[in-house]
PDB file of C-alpha atoms in Angstrom:
ATOM      1  CA  MET A   1     -17.794  15.221 -10.264  1.00  0.00           C
ATOM      2  CA  VAL A   2     -15.057  12.685 -11.026  1.00  0.00           C
ATOM      3  CA  SER A   3     -12.423  12.491  -8.290  1.00  0.00           C
ATOM      4  CA  SER A   4      -8.865  13.467  -9.255  1.00  0.00           C
ATOM      5  CA  GLY A   5      -7.817  10.353  -7.362  1.00  0.00           C
ATOM      6  CA  TRP A   6      -8.490   8.262 -10.475  1.00  0.00           C
ATOM      7  CA  PHE A   7      -5.901  10.233 -12.473  1.00  0.00           C
ATOM      8  CA  PHE A   8      -3.357   9.908  -9.679  1.00  0.00           C
ATOM      9  CA  LEU A   9      -4.058   6.168  -9.488  1.00  0.00           C
ATOM     10  CA  ALA A  10      -3.303   5.631 -13.195  1.00  0.00           C
ATOM     11  CA  ALA A  11      -0.136   7.748 -13.005  1.00  0.00           C
ATOM     12  CA  MET A  12       0.979   5.785  -9.922  1.00  0.00           C
ATOM     13  CA  ILE A  13       0.667   2.445 -11.758  1.00  0.00           C
ATOM     14  CA  ALA A  14       2.815   3.654 -14.660  1.00  0.00           C
ATOM     15  CA  ALA A  15       5.476   5.189 -12.391  1.00  0.00           C
ATOM     16  CA  TYR A  16       5.784   2.094 -10.188  1.00  0.00           C
ATOM     17  CA  GLY A  17       5.999  -0.158 -13.239  1.00  0.00           C
ATOM     18  CA  VAL A  18       8.992   1.747 -14.638  1.00  0.00           C
ATOM     19  CA  ALA A  19      10.577   1.987 -11.163  1.00  0.00           C
ATOM     20  CA  ASN A  20      10.431  -1.800 -10.671  1.00  0.00           C
ATOM     21  CA  LEU A  21      12.163  -2.399 -13.986  1.00  0.00           C
ATOM     22  CA  LEU A  22      14.983   0.099 -13.419  1.00  0.00           C
ATOM     23  CA  GLN A  23      15.657  -0.957  -9.826  1.00  0.00           C
ATOM     24  CA  SER A  24      15.666  -4.610 -10.826  1.00  0.00           C
ATOM     25  CA  ALA A  25      18.288  -3.993 -13.525  1.00  0.00           C
ATOM     26  CA  ALA A  26      20.476  -2.088 -11.046  1.00  0.00           C
ATOM     27  CA  ALA A  27      20.127  -4.715  -8.295  1.00  0.00           C
ATOM     28  CA  ALA A  28      21.189  -7.444 -10.740  1.00  0.00           C
ATOM     29  CA  ARG A  29      24.487  -5.625 -11.354  1.00  0.00           C
ATOM     30  CA  THR A  30      25.297  -5.272  -7.629  1.00  0.00           C
ATOM     31  CA  THR A  31      27.080  -7.858  -5.493  1.00  0.00           C
ATOM     32  CA  VAL A  32      24.589  -9.994  -3.551  1.00  0.00           C
ATOM     33  CA  HIS A  33      24.301  -8.992   0.125  1.00  0.00           C
ATOM     34  CA  HIS A  34      23.761 -11.660   2.777  1.00  0.00           C
ATOM     35  CA  THR A  35      23.347  -9.256   5.685  1.00  0.00           C
ATOM     36  CA  PHE A  36      20.780  -6.588   6.536  1.00  0.00           C
ATOM     37  CA  ASP A  37      23.231  -3.888   5.467  1.00  0.00           C
ATOM     38  CA  PRO A  38      21.921  -0.387   4.693  1.00  0.00           C
ATOM     39  CA  GLY A  39      25.134   0.072   2.712  1.00  0.00           C
ATOM     40  CA  LEU A  40      23.399  -1.762  -0.129  1.00  0.00           C
ATOM     41  CA  LEU A  41      21.327   1.353  -0.775  1.00  0.00           C
ATOM     42  CA  LEU A  42      24.518   3.442  -1.016  1.00  0.00           C
ATOM     43  CA  ARG A  43      26.055   0.989  -3.488  1.00  0.00           C
ATOM     44  CA  LEU A  44      22.909   0.939  -5.570  1.00  0.00           C
ATOM     45  CA  ALA A  45      22.805   4.739  -5.463  1.00  0.00           C
ATOM     46  CA  GLY A  46      26.105   4.737  -7.348  1.00  0.00           C
ATOM     47  CA  GLN A  47      24.245   3.482 -10.422  1.00  0.00           C
ATOM     48  CA  ARG A  48      22.423   5.944 -12.626  1.00  0.00           C
ATOM     49  CA  THR A  49      19.825   3.306 -13.497  1.00  0.00           C
ATOM     50  CA  TYR A  50      18.922   2.837  -9.836  1.00  0.00           C
ATOM     51  CA  LEU A  51      18.697   6.590  -9.272  1.00  0.00           C
ATOM     52  CA  PHE A  52      16.292   6.914 -12.195  1.00  0.00           C
ATOM     53  CA  GLY A  53      14.321   4.035 -10.682  1.00  0.00           C
ATOM     54  CA  ILE A  54      14.205   5.773  -7.316  1.00  0.00           C
ATOM     55  CA  GLY A  55      13.039   8.934  -9.078  1.00  0.00           C
ATOM     56  CA  CYS A  56      10.179   7.025 -10.686  1.00  0.00           C
ATOM     57  CA  GLN A  57       9.344   5.375  -7.371  1.00  0.00           C
ATOM     58  CA  LEU A  58       9.255   8.721  -5.599  1.00  0.00           C
ATOM     59  CA  LEU A  59       6.976  10.011  -8.341  1.00  0.00           C
ATOM     60  CA  GLY A  60       4.774   6.950  -7.899  1.00  0.00           C
ATOM     61  CA  PHE A  61       4.811   7.533  -4.139  1.00  0.00           C
ATOM     62  CA  VAL A  62       3.598  11.101  -4.615  1.00  0.00           C
ATOM     63  CA  PHE A  63       0.831   9.961  -6.956  1.00  0.00           C
ATOM     64  CA  ALA A  64      -0.146   7.209  -4.488  1.00  0.00           C
ATOM     65  CA  PHE A  65      -0.180   9.715  -1.624  1.00  0.00           C
ATOM     66  CA  LEU A  66      -2.492  11.997  -3.588  1.00  0.00           C
ATOM     67  CA  ALA A  67      -4.714   9.075  -4.665  1.00  0.00           C
ATOM     68  CA  ARG A  68      -5.108   7.939  -1.028  1.00  0.00           C
ATOM     69  CA  ARG A  69      -6.690  11.263  -0.122  1.00  0.00           C
ATOM     70  CA  ASP A  70      -9.928  10.209  -1.825  1.00  0.00           C
ATOM     71  CA  LEU A  71      -9.620   6.517  -2.749  1.00  0.00           C
ATOM     72  CA  PRO A  72      -9.800   3.599  -0.281  1.00  0.00           C
ATOM     73  CA  LEU A  73      -6.635   1.742   0.665  1.00  0.00           C
ATOM     74  CA  PHE A  74      -7.894  -1.605  -0.618  1.00  0.00           C
ATOM     75  CA  LEU A  75      -7.997  -0.093  -4.114  1.00  0.00           C
ATOM     76  CA  VAL A  76      -4.767   1.918  -4.054  1.00  0.00           C
ATOM     77  CA  GLN A  77      -2.650  -0.847  -2.492  1.00  0.00           C
ATOM     78  CA  ALA A  78      -4.040  -3.509  -4.802  1.00  0.00           C
ATOM     79  CA  SER A  79      -3.463  -1.214  -7.777  1.00  0.00           C
ATOM     80  CA  VAL A  80       0.219  -0.980  -6.880  1.00  0.00           C
ATOM     81  CA  ALA A  81       0.341  -4.588  -8.098  1.00  0.00           C
ATOM     82  CA  ALA A  82      -0.823  -3.408 -11.519  1.00  0.00           C
ATOM     83  CA  GLY A  83       2.589  -1.798 -11.862  1.00  0.00           C
ATOM     84  CA  LEU A  84       3.888  -5.351 -12.073  1.00  0.00           C
ATOM     85  CA  GLY A  85       2.072  -5.719 -15.398  1.00  0.00           C
ATOM     86  CA  VAL A  86       3.780  -2.570 -16.670  1.00  0.00           C
ATOM     87  CA  THR A  87       7.125  -3.960 -15.474  1.00  0.00           C
ATOM     88  CA  ALA A  88       6.574  -7.284 -17.228  1.00  0.00           C
ATOM     89  CA  LEU A  89       5.507  -5.594 -20.473  1.00  0.00           C
ATOM     90  CA  LEU A  90       8.545  -3.296 -20.479  1.00  0.00           C
ATOM     91  CA  GLY A  91      10.806  -6.206 -19.557  1.00  0.00           C
ATOM     92  CA  VAL A  92       9.606  -8.172 -22.579  1.00  0.00           C
ATOM     93  CA  LEU A  93       9.873  -5.216 -24.959  1.00  0.00           C
ATOM     94  CA  ILE A  94      13.139  -3.693 -23.721  1.00  0.00           C
ATOM     95  CA  LEU A  95      15.107  -6.372 -21.843  1.00  0.00           C
ATOM     96  CA  LYS A  96      13.791  -9.342 -23.864  1.00  0.00           C
ATOM     97  CA  TRP A  97      12.434 -11.170 -20.818  1.00  0.00           C
ATOM     98  CA  SER A  98      10.755 -14.485 -21.551  1.00  0.00           C
ATOM     99  CA  LEU A  99       7.484 -14.889 -19.655  1.00  0.00           C
ATOM    100  CA  PRO A 100       5.979 -18.373 -19.227  1.00  0.00           C
ATOM    101  CA  ARG A 101       2.309 -18.859 -20.158  1.00  0.00           C
ATOM    102  CA  ALA A 102       1.320 -19.249 -16.497  1.00  0.00           C
ATOM    103  CA  GLU A 103       2.797 -15.834 -15.717  1.00  0.00           C
ATOM    104  CA  ILE A 104       0.976 -14.221 -18.634  1.00  0.00           C
ATOM    105  CA  GLY A 105      -2.312 -15.766 -17.496  1.00  0.00           C
ATOM    106  CA  LEU A 106      -1.797 -14.503 -13.946  1.00  0.00           C
ATOM    107  CA  LEU A 107      -1.065 -10.993 -15.210  1.00  0.00           C
ATOM    108  CA  ILE A 108      -4.372 -11.057 -17.128  1.00  0.00           C
ATOM    109  CA  LEU A 109      -6.162 -12.171 -13.931  1.00  0.00           C
ATOM    110  CA  LEU A 110      -4.457  -9.296 -12.116  1.00  0.00           C
ATOM    111  CA  PHE A 111      -5.843  -6.824 -14.668  1.00  0.00           C
ATOM    112  CA  PHE A 112      -9.433  -8.040 -14.215  1.00  0.00           C
ATOM    113  CA  GLY A 113      -9.060  -8.039 -10.425  1.00  0.00           C
ATOM    114  CA  ILE A 114      -7.954  -4.402 -10.416  1.00  0.00           C
ATOM    115  CA  ALA A 115     -10.794  -3.491 -12.802  1.00  0.00           C
ATOM    116  CA  ALA A 116     -13.334  -5.003 -10.394  1.00  0.00           C
ATOM    117  CA  LEU A 117     -11.881  -3.038  -7.480  1.00  0.00           C
ATOM    118  CA  VAL A 118     -12.040   0.194  -9.466  1.00  0.00           C
ATOM    119  CA  LEU A 119     -15.742  -0.373 -10.170  1.00  0.00           C
ATOM    120  CA  SER A 120     -16.523  -1.112  -6.509  1.00  0.00           C
ATOM    121  CA  ALA A 121     -14.494   1.588  -4.717  1.00  0.00           C
ATOM    122  CA  GLN A 122     -16.304   4.679  -3.428  1.00  0.00           C
ATOM    123  CA  PRO A 123     -14.112   7.803  -3.001  1.00  0.00           C
ATOM    124  CA  ALA A 124     -14.144   9.300   0.516  1.00  0.00           C
ATOM    125  CA  HIS A 125     -11.804  11.111   2.923  1.00  0.00           C
ATOM    126  CA  ALA A 126     -10.170   9.085   5.723  1.00  0.00           C
ATOM    127  CA  ARG A 127     -10.905   9.215   9.438  1.00  0.00           C
ATOM    128  CA  PRO A 128      -8.046   9.965  11.922  1.00  0.00           C
ATOM    129  CA  LEU A 129      -5.994   6.901  12.880  1.00  0.00           C
ATOM    130  CA  GLY A 130      -5.834   7.502  16.625  1.00  0.00           C
ATOM    131  CA  THR A 131      -3.073   7.192  19.236  1.00  0.00           C
ATOM    132  CA  ALA A 132      -3.197   3.392  19.401  1.00  0.00           C
ATOM    133  CA  GLY A 133      -2.835   3.134  15.641  1.00  0.00           C
ATOM    134  CA  VAL A 134       0.162   5.471  15.621  1.00  0.00           C
ATOM    135  CA  ALA A 135       1.812   3.430  18.385  1.00  0.00           C
ATOM    136  CA  GLY A 136       1.130   0.225  16.452  1.00  0.00           C
ATOM    137  CA  LEU A 137       2.896   1.620  13.390  1.00  0.00           C
ATOM    138  CA  ALA A 138       5.905   2.565  15.533  1.00  0.00           C
ATOM    139  CA  VAL A 139       6.168  -0.972  16.924  1.00  0.00           C
ATOM    140  CA  ALA A 140       5.717  -2.445  13.446  1.00  0.00           C
ATOM    141  CA  VAL A 141       8.730  -0.682  11.914  1.00  0.00           C
ATOM    142  CA  ALA A 142      11.035  -2.140  14.593  1.00  0.00           C
ATOM    143  CA  ALA A 143       9.507  -5.628  14.253  1.00  0.00           C
ATOM    144  CA  ILE A 144       9.886  -5.654  10.447  1.00  0.00           C
ATOM    145  CA  ALA A 145      13.541  -4.592  10.720  1.00  0.00           C
ATOM    146  CA  VAL A 146      14.288  -7.369  13.238  1.00  0.00           C
ATOM    147  CA  VAL A 147      12.669 -10.065  11.092  1.00  0.00           C
ATOM    148  CA  GLY A 148      14.470  -8.703   8.018  1.00  0.00           C
ATOM    149  CA  PHE A 149      17.801  -8.961   9.859  1.00  0.00           C
ATOM    150  CA  PHE A 150      17.361 -12.748   9.982  1.00  0.00           C
ATOM    151  CA  ALA A 151      15.533 -13.172   6.654  1.00  0.00           C
ATOM    152  CA  VAL A 152      18.531 -11.969   4.616  1.00  0.00           C
ATOM    153  CA  ARG A 153      20.100 -15.401   5.192  1.00  0.00           C
ATOM    154  CA  LEU A 154      17.599 -16.897   2.758  1.00  0.00           C
ATOM    155  CA  HIS A 155      18.654 -17.291  -0.875  1.00  0.00           C
ATOM    156  CA  GLY A 156      17.096 -17.928  -4.287  1.00  0.00           C
ATOM    157  CA  ALA A 157      13.358 -17.726  -4.928  1.00  0.00           C
ATOM    158  CA  LEU A 158      12.519 -18.262  -1.242  1.00  0.00           C
ATOM    159  CA  GLY A 159      14.670 -15.274  -0.312  1.00  0.00           C
ATOM    160  CA  SER A 160      12.973 -13.136  -2.970  1.00  0.00           C
ATOM    161  CA  VAL A 161       9.525 -14.059  -1.687  1.00  0.00           C
ATOM    162  CA  VAL A 162      10.235 -13.664   2.045  1.00  0.00           C
ATOM    163  CA  LEU A 163      12.151 -10.402   1.730  1.00  0.00           C
ATOM    164  CA  GLY A 164       9.629  -9.090  -0.804  1.00  0.00           C
ATOM    165  CA  SER A 165       6.806  -9.928   1.605  1.00  0.00           C
ATOM    166  CA  LEU A 166       8.501  -8.036   4.431  1.00  0.00           C
ATOM    167  CA  ALA A 167       8.977  -5.078   2.090  1.00  0.00           C
ATOM    168  CA  GLY A 168       5.272  -5.241   1.269  1.00  0.00           C
ATOM    169  CA  ILE A 169       4.296  -5.151   4.950  1.00  0.00           C
ATOM    170  CA  ALA A 170       6.553  -2.134   5.472  1.00  0.00           C
ATOM    171  CA  PHE A 171       5.069  -0.309   2.476  1.00  0.00           C
ATOM    172  CA  SER A 172       1.575  -1.274   3.656  1.00  0.00           C
ATOM    173  CA  ALA A 173       2.268   0.369   7.017  1.00  0.00           C
ATOM    174  CA  ALA A 174       3.530   3.446   5.162  1.00  0.00           C
ATOM    175  CA  ALA A 175       0.282   3.506   3.163  1.00  0.00           C
ATOM    176  CA  ILE A 176      -1.780   3.293   6.359  1.00  0.00           C
ATOM    177  CA  ALA A 177       0.133   6.296   7.704  1.00  0.00           C
ATOM    178  CA  ALA A 178      -0.282   8.182   4.423  1.00  0.00           C
ATOM    179  CA  ARG A 179      -4.073   7.813   4.130  1.00  0.00           C
ATOM    180  CA  PRO A 180      -5.052  10.102   7.050  1.00  0.00           C
ATOM    181  CA  LEU A 181      -1.918  12.223   6.593  1.00  0.00           C
ATOM    182  CA  ALA A 182      -3.081  13.145   3.075  1.00  0.00           C
ATOM    183  CA  GLY A 183      -6.114  14.804   4.661  1.00  0.00           C
ATOM    184  CA  GLU A 184      -4.018  17.464   6.450  1.00  0.00           C
ATOM    185  CA  HIS A 185      -4.928  20.932   5.197  1.00  0.00           C
ATOM    186  CA  SER A 186      -1.606  22.710   5.822  1.00  0.00           C
ATOM    187  CA  PHE A 187       2.120  22.089   5.368  1.00  0.00           C
ATOM    188  CA  GLY A 188       2.664  22.742   9.064  1.00  0.00           C
ATOM    189  CA  GLY A 189       0.072  20.145   9.969  1.00  0.00           C
ATOM    190  CA  VAL A 190       1.867  17.555   7.833  1.00  0.00           C
ATOM    191  CA  CYS A 191       5.287  18.331   9.344  1.00  0.00           C
ATOM    192  CA  THR A 192       4.069  18.110  12.954  1.00  0.00           C
ATOM    193  CA  ASN A 193       2.108  14.907  12.422  1.00  0.00           C
ATOM    194  CA  PRO A 194       4.019  11.823  13.699  1.00  0.00           C
ATOM    195  CA  LEU A 195       2.519   9.823  10.839  1.00  0.00           C
ATOM    196  CA  LEU A 196       4.895  11.634   8.450  1.00  0.00           C
ATOM    197  CA  TYR A 197       7.972  10.257  10.215  1.00  0.00           C
ATOM    198  CA  LEU A 198       6.506   6.783  10.532  1.00  0.00           C
ATOM    199  CA  LEU A 199       5.744   6.891   6.807  1.00  0.00           C
ATOM    200  CA  VAL A 200       9.391   7.783   6.055  1.00  0.00           C
ATOM    201  CA  ALA A 201      10.775   5.106   8.413  1.00  0.00           C
ATOM    202  CA  HIS A 202       8.607   2.340   6.944  1.00  0.00           C
ATOM    203  CA  SER A 203       9.454   3.453   3.405  1.00  0.00           C
ATOM    204  CA  ILE A 204      13.218   3.300   4.032  1.00  0.00           C
ATOM    205  CA  VAL A 205      12.994  -0.165   5.606  1.00  0.00           C
ATOM    206  CA  GLY A 206      10.754  -1.357   2.784  1.00  0.00           C
ATOM    207  CA  GLN A 207      13.121   0.027   0.143  1.00  0.00           C
ATOM    208  CA  LEU A 208      16.103  -1.795   1.658  1.00  0.00           C
ATOM    209  CA  LEU A 209      14.170  -5.074   1.880  1.00  0.00           C
ATOM    210  CA  LEU A 210      12.978  -4.739  -1.726  1.00  0.00           C
ATOM    211  CA  GLY A 211      16.539  -4.188  -2.945  1.00  0.00           C
ATOM    212  CA  LEU A 212      17.679  -7.330  -1.108  1.00  0.00           C
ATOM    213  CA  ALA A 213      14.735  -9.305  -2.513  1.00  0.00           C
ATOM    214  CA  MET A 214      15.453  -8.278  -6.107  1.00  0.00           C
ATOM    215  CA  GLN A 215      19.044  -9.480  -5.805  1.00  0.00           C
ATOM    216  CA  ARG A 216      17.948 -13.033  -5.117  1.00  0.00           C
ATOM    217  CA  GLY A 217      16.331 -14.035  -8.402  1.00  0.00           C
ATOM    218  CA  SER A 218      13.022 -13.079  -9.936  1.00  0.00           C
ATOM    219  CA  THR A 219      11.913  -9.461 -10.053  1.00  0.00           C
ATOM    220  CA  THR A 220       8.372 -10.662 -10.677  1.00  0.00           C
ATOM    221  CA  ALA A 221       8.411 -12.925  -7.605  1.00  0.00           C
ATOM    222  CA  ALA A 222       9.898 -10.234  -5.356  1.00  0.00           C
ATOM    223  CA  VAL A 223       7.454  -7.526  -6.442  1.00  0.00           C
ATOM    224  CA  ALA A 224       4.464  -9.906  -6.460  1.00  0.00           C
ATOM    225  CA  ALA A 225       5.270 -11.044  -2.914  1.00  0.00           C
ATOM    226  CA  MET A 226       5.596  -7.400  -1.879  1.00  0.00           C
ATOM    227  CA  ASP A 227       2.228  -6.511  -3.421  1.00  0.00           C
ATOM    228  CA  ALA A 228       0.437  -9.542  -1.939  1.00  0.00           C
ATOM    229  CA  ALA A 229       1.759  -8.959   1.577  1.00  0.00           C
ATOM    230  CA  GLY A 230       1.108  -5.237   1.359  1.00  0.00           C
ATOM    231  CA  ALA A 231      -2.479  -5.373   0.124  1.00  0.00           C
ATOM    232  CA  VAL A 232      -4.161  -7.310   2.946  1.00  0.00           C
ATOM    233  CA  PRO A 233      -3.110  -5.321   6.074  1.00  0.00           C
ATOM    234  CA  ALA A 234      -3.853  -1.983   4.417  1.00  0.00           C
ATOM    235  CA  ALA A 235      -7.263  -3.165   3.200  1.00  0.00           C
ATOM    236  CA  ILE A 236      -8.276  -4.438   6.650  1.00  0.00           C
ATOM    237  CA  VAL A 237      -7.097  -1.340   8.514  1.00  0.00           C
ATOM    238  CA  GLY A 238      -8.651   0.948   5.907  1.00  0.00           C
ATOM    239  CA  LEU A 239     -12.085  -0.668   6.102  1.00  0.00           C
ATOM    240  CA  LEU A 240     -12.131  -1.072   9.908  1.00  0.00           C
ATOM    241  CA  LEU A 241     -10.391   2.092  11.125  1.00  0.00           C
ATOM    242  CA  LEU A 242     -10.041   4.673   8.377  1.00  0.00           C
ATOM    243  CA  GLY A 243     -13.554   4.779   6.925  1.00  0.00           C
ATOM    244  CA  ASP A 244     -12.809   3.280   3.499  1.00  0.00           C
ATOM    245  CA  GLN A 245     -16.050   2.690   1.587  1.00  0.00           C
ATOM    246  CA  ILE A 246     -17.512   0.405  -1.074  1.00  0.00           C
ATOM    247  CA  TRP A 247     -20.466   1.379  -3.276  1.00  0.00           C
ATOM    248  CA  PRO A 248     -23.655  -0.135  -1.797  1.00  0.00           C
ATOM    249  CA  GLY A 249     -24.551  -3.390  -3.523  1.00  0.00           C
ATOM    250  CA  ARG A 250     -21.053  -3.870  -4.961  1.00  0.00           C
ATOM    251  CA  GLU A 251     -19.494  -5.620  -1.981  1.00  0.00           C
ATOM    252  CA  TRP A 252     -19.466  -8.880  -3.955  1.00  0.00           C
ATOM    253  CA  LEU A 253     -17.574  -7.190  -6.790  1.00  0.00           C
ATOM    254  CA  ALA A 254     -14.993  -5.806  -4.366  1.00  0.00           C
ATOM    255  CA  ALA A 255     -14.548  -9.254  -2.816  1.00  0.00           C
ATOM    256  CA  ILE A 256     -14.070 -10.916  -6.223  1.00  0.00           C
ATOM    257  CA  GLY A 257     -11.657  -8.206  -7.348  1.00  0.00           C
ATOM    258  CA  PHE A 258      -9.583  -8.367  -4.174  1.00  0.00           C
ATOM    259  CA  ILE A 259      -9.431 -12.173  -4.150  1.00  0.00           C
ATOM    260  CA  GLY A 260      -8.559 -12.235  -7.864  1.00  0.00           C
ATOM    261  CA  THR A 261      -5.829  -9.651  -7.403  1.00  0.00           C
ATOM    262  CA  LEU A 262      -4.406 -11.426  -4.368  1.00  0.00           C
ATOM    263  CA  ALA A 263      -4.536 -14.837  -6.081  1.00  0.00           C
ATOM    264  CA  SER A 264      -2.715 -13.497  -9.124  1.00  0.00           C
ATOM    265  CA  VAL A 265       0.149 -11.935  -7.181  1.00  0.00           C
ATOM    266  CA  ILE A 266       0.506 -15.011  -4.952  1.00  0.00           C
ATOM    267  CA  GLY A 267       0.532 -17.170  -8.075  1.00  0.00           C
ATOM    268  CA  LEU A 268       3.248 -14.995  -9.576  1.00  0.00           C
ATOM    269  CA  THR A 269       5.485 -15.744  -6.585  1.00  0.00           C
ATOM    270  CA  ARG A 270       5.125 -19.440  -7.460  1.00  0.00           C
ATOM    271  CA  TYR A 271       5.346 -19.475 -11.266  1.00  0.00           C
ATOM    272  CA  ALA A 272       7.560 -16.480 -12.047  1.00  0.00           C
ATOM    273  CA  GLU A 273      10.953 -17.417 -13.511  1.00  0.00           C
ATOM    274  CA  PRO A 274      14.178 -15.593 -12.584  1.00  0.00           C
ATOM    275  CA  GLN A 275      15.119 -12.765 -14.912  1.00  0.00           C
ATOM    276  CA  HIS A 276      18.513 -12.230 -13.240  1.00  0.00           C
ATOM    277  CA  HIS A 277      20.983 -14.778 -11.889  1.00  0.00           C
ATOM    278  CA  HIS A 278      23.753 -14.241  -9.354  1.00  0.00           C
ATOM    279  CA  ALA A 279      25.691 -17.471  -9.720  1.00  0.00           C
ATOM    280  CA  THR A 280      27.850 -16.974  -6.645  1.00  0.00           C
ATOM    281  CA  THR A 281      27.494 -20.521  -5.294  1.00  0.00           C
ATOM    282  CA  PRO A 282      27.427 -23.982  -6.885  1.00  0.00           C
ATOM    283  CA  ALA A 283      23.714 -24.157  -6.125  1.00  0.00           C
ATOM    284  CA  GLY A 284      23.237 -20.743  -7.691  1.00  0.00           C
ATOM    285  CA  LYS A 285      25.106 -21.834 -10.820  1.00  0.00           C
ATOM    286  CA  HIS A 286      23.001 -24.955 -11.048  1.00  0.00           C
ATOM    287  CA  GLU A 287      19.769 -22.971 -10.736  1.00  0.00           C
ATOM    288  CA  ALA A 288      20.961 -20.510 -13.371  1.00  0.00           C
ATOM    289  CA  ARG A 289      21.824 -23.312 -15.827  1.00  0.00           C
ATOM    290  CA  ARG A 290      18.492 -25.025 -15.165  1.00  0.00           C
ATOM    291  CA  ALA A 291      16.534 -21.787 -15.734  1.00  0.00           C
ATOM    292  CA  GLU A 292      18.503 -21.070 -18.908  1.00  0.00           C
ATOM    293  CA  THR A 293      17.835 -24.593 -20.208  1.00  0.00           C
ATOM    294  CA  ALA A 294      14.125 -24.197 -19.530  1.00  0.00           C
ATOM    295  CA  ARG A 295      14.113 -20.844 -21.312  1.00  0.00           C
ATOM    296  CA  LEU A 296      15.851 -22.282 -24.379  1.00  0.00           C
ATOM    297  CA  ARG A 297      13.450 -25.226 -24.426  1.00  0.00           C
ATOM    298  CA  THR A 298      10.500 -22.840 -24.310  1.00  0.00           C
ATOM    299  CA  ALA A 299      11.956 -20.713 -27.101  1.00  0.00           C
ATOM    300  CA  GLY A 300      12.601 -23.784 -29.236  1.00  0.00           C
ATOM    301  CA  SER A 301       9.095 -25.133 -28.847  1.00  0.00           C
ATOM    302  CA  SER A 302       7.572 -21.773 -29.764  1.00  0.00           C
ATOM    303  CA  ARG A 303       9.261 -21.549 -33.161  1.00  0.00           C
TER     304      ARG A 303
END
C-alpha cells in the first residue's frame, strides 16, 4: 500500500513555495529592522499579502507534520527546499524576477537531489525522542534566540544567509519535535506532550528570523540558507535517534541525493541575486544600483 505521506509531501512543497513568495513580497515593503524585535511580526501581520503567506505556511506546516508521521526526516526536511523551486518559478512568472543561469542550474540540481531521496526513503513510524532529547530542544530554542539577537546587526547578503541559517536550525528543531509527536494517537496525548510546546516555540523564533532574513536582500539566499541549515541536524537526529530508515541497498542513492540537495541550496546562497532592495544606506544604494546594472546587462545580452 502506498503511504499517504507521499501526497502530504507534494502538497507541502507547493504550499511552502507559495508561502515563501508572499512573505518575501510583504517583507520587502516593510521597514528594515536592525534589532531582534518581535514587533516585526506584528507590522508584517498588517499586510494582507503576509497573512496569506502565513496561511500557506501553516498549511504547509500541517502537510509536513502529517508527512513526518510516515516519512523520514532527511526526506521531509530536504523536500522543504523543493518549495524554493516553486517560489522561483512563481517569482519569474508573476513578479518578473530575473534568475541568473547559475541559479537555474542549481534549482535543476535540487530537483534531482530530491528525486533521489524520494527513491531511497523507506516509510516508517518514529521512535520516542526521550527525556534528554526533549531537554536538548529546550536549550536549543534559547540558544538560537540569543545568537539571533546579535546576528540582526548583519546586513545585505551576509545578513540574509546568517539569519536564514538560524531560522533553518529553529525549524529543524521544530521538525525533530514534530516527528515523534505525529505518532500520538489522541488529541489529549498531543496536548500533554512537551514536544508540542517546543515545536511552537521553535516555529515562532524561526518565523521571526526568516522575516528578518528576507528583509536583507535575496529571498532565494535567505530561504536556501534556511533549508541548508535545517536539513542536516534533522537528518542526523532522525537516523540516529528516531528510527528513520533507508531502503536496503539504496544507501548510496540517499547519500547522493542528500549531498546534491545540500550542495544546491548552499550554492543558491552564493549565486542568488537580490530580488528586493532596501536602499537605506549609501552602501545599500550602491549594491542596489550594481544589482540593477547587472540585471540590465543580462537582459540586454539575452535579446
